[in-house]
Coordinates of C-alpha atoms in Angstrom, one line a residue:
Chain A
X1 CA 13.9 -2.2 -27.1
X2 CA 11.8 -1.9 -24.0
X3 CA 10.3 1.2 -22.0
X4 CA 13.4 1.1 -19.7
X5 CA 16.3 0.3 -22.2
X6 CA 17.5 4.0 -22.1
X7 CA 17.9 4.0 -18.6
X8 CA 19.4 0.2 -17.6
X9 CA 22.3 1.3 -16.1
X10 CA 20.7 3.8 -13.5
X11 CA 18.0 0.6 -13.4
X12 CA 20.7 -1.6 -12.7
X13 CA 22.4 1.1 -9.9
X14 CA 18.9 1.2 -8.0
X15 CA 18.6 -2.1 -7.7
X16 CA 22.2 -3.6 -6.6
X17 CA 22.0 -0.7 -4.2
X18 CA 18.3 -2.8 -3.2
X19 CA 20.4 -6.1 -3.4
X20 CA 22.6 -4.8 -1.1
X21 CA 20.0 -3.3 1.5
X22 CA 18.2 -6.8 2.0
X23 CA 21.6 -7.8 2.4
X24 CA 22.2 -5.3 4.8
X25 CA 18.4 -6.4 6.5
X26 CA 20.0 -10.5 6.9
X27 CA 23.0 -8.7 8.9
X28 CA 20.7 -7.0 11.3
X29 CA 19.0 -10.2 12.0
X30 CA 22.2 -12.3 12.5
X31 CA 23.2 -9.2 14.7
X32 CA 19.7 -9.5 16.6
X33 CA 19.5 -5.6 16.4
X34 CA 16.1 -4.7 17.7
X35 CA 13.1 -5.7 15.9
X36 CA 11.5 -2.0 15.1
X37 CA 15.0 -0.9 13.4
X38 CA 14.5 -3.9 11.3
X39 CA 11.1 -2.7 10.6
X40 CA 12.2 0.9 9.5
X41 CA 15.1 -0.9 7.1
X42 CA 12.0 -3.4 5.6
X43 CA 9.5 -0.2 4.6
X44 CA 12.8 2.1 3.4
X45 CA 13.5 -1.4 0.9
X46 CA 9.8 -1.9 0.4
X47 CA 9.7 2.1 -0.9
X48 CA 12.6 1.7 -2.8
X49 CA 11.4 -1.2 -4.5
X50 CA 8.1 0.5 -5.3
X51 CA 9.9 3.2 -7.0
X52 CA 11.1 1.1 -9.2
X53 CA 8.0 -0.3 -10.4
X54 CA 6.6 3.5 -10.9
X55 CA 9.4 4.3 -12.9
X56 CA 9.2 1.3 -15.0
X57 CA 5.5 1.8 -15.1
X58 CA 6.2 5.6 -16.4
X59 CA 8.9 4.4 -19.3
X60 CA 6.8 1.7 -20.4
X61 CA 3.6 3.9 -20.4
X62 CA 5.9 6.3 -22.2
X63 CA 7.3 3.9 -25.0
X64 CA 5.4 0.8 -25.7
X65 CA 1.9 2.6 -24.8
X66 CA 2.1 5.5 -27.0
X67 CA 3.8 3.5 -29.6
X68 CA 1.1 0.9 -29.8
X69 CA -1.7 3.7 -29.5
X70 CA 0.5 5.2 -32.9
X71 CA -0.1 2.2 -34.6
X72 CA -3.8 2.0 -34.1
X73 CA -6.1 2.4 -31.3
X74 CA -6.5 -1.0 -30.8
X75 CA -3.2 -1.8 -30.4
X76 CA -2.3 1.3 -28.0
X77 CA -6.0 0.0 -25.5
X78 CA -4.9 -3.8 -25.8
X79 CA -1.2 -2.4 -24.2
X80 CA -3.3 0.0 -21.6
X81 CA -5.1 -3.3 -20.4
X82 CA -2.2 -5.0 -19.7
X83 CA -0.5 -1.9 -18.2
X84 CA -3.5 -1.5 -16.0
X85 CA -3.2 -4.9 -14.8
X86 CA 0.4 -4.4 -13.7
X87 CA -0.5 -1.2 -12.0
X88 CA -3.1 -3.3 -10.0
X89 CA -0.9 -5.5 -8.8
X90 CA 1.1 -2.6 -8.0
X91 CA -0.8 -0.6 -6.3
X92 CA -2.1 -4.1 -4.3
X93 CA 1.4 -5.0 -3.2
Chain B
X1 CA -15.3 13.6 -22.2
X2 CA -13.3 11.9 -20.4
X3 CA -12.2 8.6 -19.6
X4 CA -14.7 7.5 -16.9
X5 CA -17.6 9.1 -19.0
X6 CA -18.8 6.2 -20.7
X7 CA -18.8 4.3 -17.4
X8 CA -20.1 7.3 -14.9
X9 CA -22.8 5.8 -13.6
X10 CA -21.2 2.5 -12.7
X11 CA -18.5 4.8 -11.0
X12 CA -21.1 6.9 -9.2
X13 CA -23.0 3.5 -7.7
X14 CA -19.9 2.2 -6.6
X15 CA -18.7 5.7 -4.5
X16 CA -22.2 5.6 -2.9
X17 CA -21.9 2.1 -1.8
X18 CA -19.0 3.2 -0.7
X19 CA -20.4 6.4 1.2
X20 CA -22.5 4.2 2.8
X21 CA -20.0 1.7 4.1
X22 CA -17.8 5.1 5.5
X23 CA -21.2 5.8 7.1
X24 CA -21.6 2.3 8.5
X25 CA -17.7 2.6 10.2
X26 CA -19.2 5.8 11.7
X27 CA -22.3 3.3 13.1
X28 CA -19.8 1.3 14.2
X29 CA -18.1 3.5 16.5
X30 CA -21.1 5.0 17.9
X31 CA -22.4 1.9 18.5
X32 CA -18.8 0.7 20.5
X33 CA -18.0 -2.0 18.2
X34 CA -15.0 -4.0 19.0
X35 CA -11.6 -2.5 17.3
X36 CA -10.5 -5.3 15.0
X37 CA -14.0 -5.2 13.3
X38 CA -14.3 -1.7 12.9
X39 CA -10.3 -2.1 11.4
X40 CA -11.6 -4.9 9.2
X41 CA -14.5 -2.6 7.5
X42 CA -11.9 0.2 6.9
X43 CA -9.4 -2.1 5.1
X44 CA -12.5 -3.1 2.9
X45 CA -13.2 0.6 2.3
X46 CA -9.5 1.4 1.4
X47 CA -9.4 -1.8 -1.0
X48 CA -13.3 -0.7 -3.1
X49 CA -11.6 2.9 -3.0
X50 CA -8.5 2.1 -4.8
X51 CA -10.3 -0.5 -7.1
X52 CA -11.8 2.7 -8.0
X53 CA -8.8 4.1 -8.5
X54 CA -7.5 1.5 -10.5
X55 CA -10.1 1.5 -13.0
X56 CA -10.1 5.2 -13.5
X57 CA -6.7 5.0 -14.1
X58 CA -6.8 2.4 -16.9
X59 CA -10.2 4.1 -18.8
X60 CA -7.6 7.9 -18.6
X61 CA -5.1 5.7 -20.2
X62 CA -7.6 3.7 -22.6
X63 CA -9.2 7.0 -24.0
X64 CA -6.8 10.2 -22.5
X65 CA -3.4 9.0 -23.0
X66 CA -3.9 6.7 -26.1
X67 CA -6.1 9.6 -28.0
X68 CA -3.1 12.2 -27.3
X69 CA -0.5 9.8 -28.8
X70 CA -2.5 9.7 -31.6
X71 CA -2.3 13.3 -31.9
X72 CA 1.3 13.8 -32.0
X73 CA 4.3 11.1 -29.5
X74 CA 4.9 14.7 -27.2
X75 CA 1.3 15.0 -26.9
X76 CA 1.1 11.3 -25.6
X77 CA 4.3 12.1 -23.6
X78 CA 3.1 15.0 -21.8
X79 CA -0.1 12.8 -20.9
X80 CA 1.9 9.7 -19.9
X81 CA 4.6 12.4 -17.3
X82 CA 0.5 13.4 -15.2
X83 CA -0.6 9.8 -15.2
X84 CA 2.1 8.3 -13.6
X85 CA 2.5 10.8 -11.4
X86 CA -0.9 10.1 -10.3
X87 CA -0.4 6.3 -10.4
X88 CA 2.8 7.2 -7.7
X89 CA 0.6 9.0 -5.7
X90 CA -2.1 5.5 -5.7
X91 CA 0.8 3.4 -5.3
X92 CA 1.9 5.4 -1.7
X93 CA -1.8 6.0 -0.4
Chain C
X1 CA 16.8 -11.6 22.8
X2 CA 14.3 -10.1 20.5
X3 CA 10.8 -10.8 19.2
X4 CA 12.5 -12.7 16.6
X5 CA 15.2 -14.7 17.8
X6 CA 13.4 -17.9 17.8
X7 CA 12.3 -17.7 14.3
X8 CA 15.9 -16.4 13.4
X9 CA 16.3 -19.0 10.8
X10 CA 13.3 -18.8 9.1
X11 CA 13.4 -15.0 8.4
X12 CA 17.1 -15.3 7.0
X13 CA 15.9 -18.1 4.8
X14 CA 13.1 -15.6 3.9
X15 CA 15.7 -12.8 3.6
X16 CA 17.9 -15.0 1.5
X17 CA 15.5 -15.6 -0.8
X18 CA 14.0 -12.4 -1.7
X19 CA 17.8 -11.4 -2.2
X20 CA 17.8 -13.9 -4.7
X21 CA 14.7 -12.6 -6.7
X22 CA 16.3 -8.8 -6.1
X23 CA 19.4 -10.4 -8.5
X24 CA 16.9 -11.9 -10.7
X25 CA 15.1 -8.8 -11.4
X26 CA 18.6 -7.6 -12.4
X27 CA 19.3 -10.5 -14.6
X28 CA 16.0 -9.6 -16.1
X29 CA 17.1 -6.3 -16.7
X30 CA 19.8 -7.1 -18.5
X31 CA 18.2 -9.6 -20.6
X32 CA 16.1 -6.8 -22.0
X33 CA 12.8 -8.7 -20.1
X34 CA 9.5 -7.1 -21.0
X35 CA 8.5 -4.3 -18.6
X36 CA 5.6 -5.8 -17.7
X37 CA 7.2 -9.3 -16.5
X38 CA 10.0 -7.0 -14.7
X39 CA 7.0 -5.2 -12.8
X40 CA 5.0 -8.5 -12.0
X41 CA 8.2 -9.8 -10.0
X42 CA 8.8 -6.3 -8.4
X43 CA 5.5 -6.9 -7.1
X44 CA 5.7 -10.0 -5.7
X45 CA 9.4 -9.2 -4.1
X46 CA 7.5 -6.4 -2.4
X47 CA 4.8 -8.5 -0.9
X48 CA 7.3 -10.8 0.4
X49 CA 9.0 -8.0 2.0
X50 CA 6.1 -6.8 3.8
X51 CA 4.9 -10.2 4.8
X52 CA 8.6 -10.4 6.8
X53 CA 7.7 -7.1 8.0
X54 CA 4.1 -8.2 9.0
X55 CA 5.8 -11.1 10.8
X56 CA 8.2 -9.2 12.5
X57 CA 5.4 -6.7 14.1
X58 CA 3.7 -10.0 15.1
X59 CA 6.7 -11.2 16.7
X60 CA 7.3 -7.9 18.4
X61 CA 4.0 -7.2 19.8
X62 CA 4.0 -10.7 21.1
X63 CA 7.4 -10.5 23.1
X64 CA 8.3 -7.3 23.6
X65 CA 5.7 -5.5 23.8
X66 CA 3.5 -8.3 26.1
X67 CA 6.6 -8.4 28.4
X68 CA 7.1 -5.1 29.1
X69 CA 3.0 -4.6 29.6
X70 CA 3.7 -7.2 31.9
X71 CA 6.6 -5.1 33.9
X72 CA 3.8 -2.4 34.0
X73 CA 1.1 -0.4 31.8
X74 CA 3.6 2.5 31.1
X75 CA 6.4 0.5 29.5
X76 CA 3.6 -1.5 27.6
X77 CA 2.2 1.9 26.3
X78 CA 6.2 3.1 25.7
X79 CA 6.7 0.2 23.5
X80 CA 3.2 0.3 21.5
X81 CA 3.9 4.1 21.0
X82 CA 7.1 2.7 19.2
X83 CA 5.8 -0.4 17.4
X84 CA 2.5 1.9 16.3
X85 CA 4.6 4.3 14.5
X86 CA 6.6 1.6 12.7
X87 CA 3.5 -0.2 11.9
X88 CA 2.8 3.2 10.3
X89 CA 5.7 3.1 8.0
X90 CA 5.0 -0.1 6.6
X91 CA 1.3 0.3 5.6
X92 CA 2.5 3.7 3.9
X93 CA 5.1 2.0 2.1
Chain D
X1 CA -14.6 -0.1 26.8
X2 CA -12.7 0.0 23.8
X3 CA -9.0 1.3 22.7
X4 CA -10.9 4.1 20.6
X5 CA -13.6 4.9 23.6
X6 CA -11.9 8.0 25.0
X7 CA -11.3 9.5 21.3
X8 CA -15.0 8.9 20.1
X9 CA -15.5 11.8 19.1
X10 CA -12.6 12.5 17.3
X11 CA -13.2 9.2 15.3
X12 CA -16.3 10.2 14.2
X13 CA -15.5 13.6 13.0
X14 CA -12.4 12.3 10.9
X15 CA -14.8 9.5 9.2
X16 CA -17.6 12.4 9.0
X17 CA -15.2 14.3 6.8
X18 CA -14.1 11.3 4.7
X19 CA -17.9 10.0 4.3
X20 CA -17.8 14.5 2.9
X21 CA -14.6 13.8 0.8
X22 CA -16.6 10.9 -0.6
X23 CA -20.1 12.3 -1.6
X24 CA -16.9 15.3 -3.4
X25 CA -15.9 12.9 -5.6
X26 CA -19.1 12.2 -6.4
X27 CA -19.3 15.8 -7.7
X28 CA -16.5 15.6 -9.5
X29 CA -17.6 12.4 -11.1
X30 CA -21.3 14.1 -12.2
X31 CA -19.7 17.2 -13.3
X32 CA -16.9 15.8 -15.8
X33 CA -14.4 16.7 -13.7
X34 CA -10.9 15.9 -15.3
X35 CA -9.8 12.0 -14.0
X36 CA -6.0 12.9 -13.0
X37 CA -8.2 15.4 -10.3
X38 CA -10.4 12.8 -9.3
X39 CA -7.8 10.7 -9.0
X40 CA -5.7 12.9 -6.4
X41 CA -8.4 12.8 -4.1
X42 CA -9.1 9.3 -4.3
X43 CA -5.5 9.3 -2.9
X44 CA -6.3 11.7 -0.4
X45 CA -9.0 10.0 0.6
X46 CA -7.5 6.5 0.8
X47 CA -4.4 7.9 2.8
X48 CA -7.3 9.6 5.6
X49 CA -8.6 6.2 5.9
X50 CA -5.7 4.3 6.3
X51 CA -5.1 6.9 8.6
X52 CA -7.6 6.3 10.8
X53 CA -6.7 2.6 10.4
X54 CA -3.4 3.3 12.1
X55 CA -5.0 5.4 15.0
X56 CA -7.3 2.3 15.7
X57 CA -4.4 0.2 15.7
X58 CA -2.5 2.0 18.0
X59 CA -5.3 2.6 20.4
X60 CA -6.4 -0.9 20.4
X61 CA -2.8 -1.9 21.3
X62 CA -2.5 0.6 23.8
X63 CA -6.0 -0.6 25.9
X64 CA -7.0 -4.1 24.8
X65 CA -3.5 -5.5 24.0
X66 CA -1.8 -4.1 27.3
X67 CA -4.8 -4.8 29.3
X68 CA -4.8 -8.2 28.1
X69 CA -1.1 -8.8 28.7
X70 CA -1.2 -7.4 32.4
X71 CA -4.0 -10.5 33.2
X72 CA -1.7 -13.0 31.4
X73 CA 0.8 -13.7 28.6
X74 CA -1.6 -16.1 27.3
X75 CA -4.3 -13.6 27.1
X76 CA -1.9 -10.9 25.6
X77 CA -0.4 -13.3 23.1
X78 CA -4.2 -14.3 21.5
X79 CA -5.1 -10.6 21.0
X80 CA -1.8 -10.3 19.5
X81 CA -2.4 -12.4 17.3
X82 CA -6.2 -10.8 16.2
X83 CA -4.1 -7.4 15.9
X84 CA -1.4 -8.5 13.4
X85 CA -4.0 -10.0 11.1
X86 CA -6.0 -6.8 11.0
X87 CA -2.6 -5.2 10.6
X88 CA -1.9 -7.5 8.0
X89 CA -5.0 -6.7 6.0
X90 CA -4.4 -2.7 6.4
X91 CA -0.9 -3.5 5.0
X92 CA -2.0 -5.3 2.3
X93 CA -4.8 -2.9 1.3

């Protein structure tokens, strides 16, 4: 059981419909369609894919954090540190 | 209390570093500095911000968040829903 | 013939590739991965998307919009107007 | 003469008001304001800088890039190349 096991399948949905966008990026390159439309598609992916972390960083925040922090404090701060390494990297991508 | 409290006066040397460096860009422009430096400082700026950012989003979630979920899972819940809002909003800036 | 034409290869390759990591965060999905893992490779697909975006305003700026600077100082500004805004879009993404 | 020489003065009273927003969350920091507040303007904050960021870019492509271009591709092509590595770091920050 994981922060996002509730919610695979919309997990799942979000990113095939990603899958298919960077698919959909390749044929606008093969199709030399101009370079700033090919921009706008990369940030729309970019922003989708970002979503996705927030939301997994909410559910994970929501499960394993606060179960951790129910089982002692130590527990609960040695998940926050990790967490807050993964949000770094978030926010630094 | 709060979060940041045990570390406020680490946090309030770093925003008046960071003061000065906004103050230095201003120096910068004044003074007719070529563009890509005056870019280059600002990128630095944004970076030490959101460092800041970063770490007072891990001590909320250290002492906030893991102190509600001791209280009671919704309490933790209901602190977890504002964090990550406010992590989305770090993630996007 | 666009900014990218003569790197078309390399930027499906790179295309290609992050496809391949979009299904892998999928697989990892499904395999019940821990968040945290999940979130590190979201990450590191999104900076590989915005480095092909980075390259592509690279690209850009040195074809199109040198060549049409070139053609005269208005159609250089029309295209910088254009490539500024989408330059916008990817450092809000 | 730089890309941001005719807007001086509008520069400096946009970083004027961030180098304000800045010494604010130093308030907020003294007086134990609540972190998810501090947070939100750390956002703000970040998002007026990158801001500013974008207007130098766009200014700097506009004058020095252009200019550049209309004395040769050469010369247009090696300040491209400055502009998408200070691009680059504003993306990546």
């Amino acid at each position: 059981m994981h922060g996002y096991t509730n919610d695979k399948d919309a997990y799942l949905k979000r990113l095939r419909r990603i899958e298919g966008q960077v698919r959909g990026i390749q044929s606008m390159v093969e199709q030399d369609v101009y370079c700033i439309d090919v921009l706008t598609q990369i940030s729309a992916v970019t922003k989708a894919l970002q979503a996705v972390g927030i939301g997994l960083v909410e559910d994970h925040l929501s499960h394993c954090v606060v179960d951790a922090a129910r089982q002692s404090p130590e527990a609960g701060q040695a998940k926050v540190k990790e967490a807050a390494d993964a949000i770094a990297r978030l926010v630094r991508s």
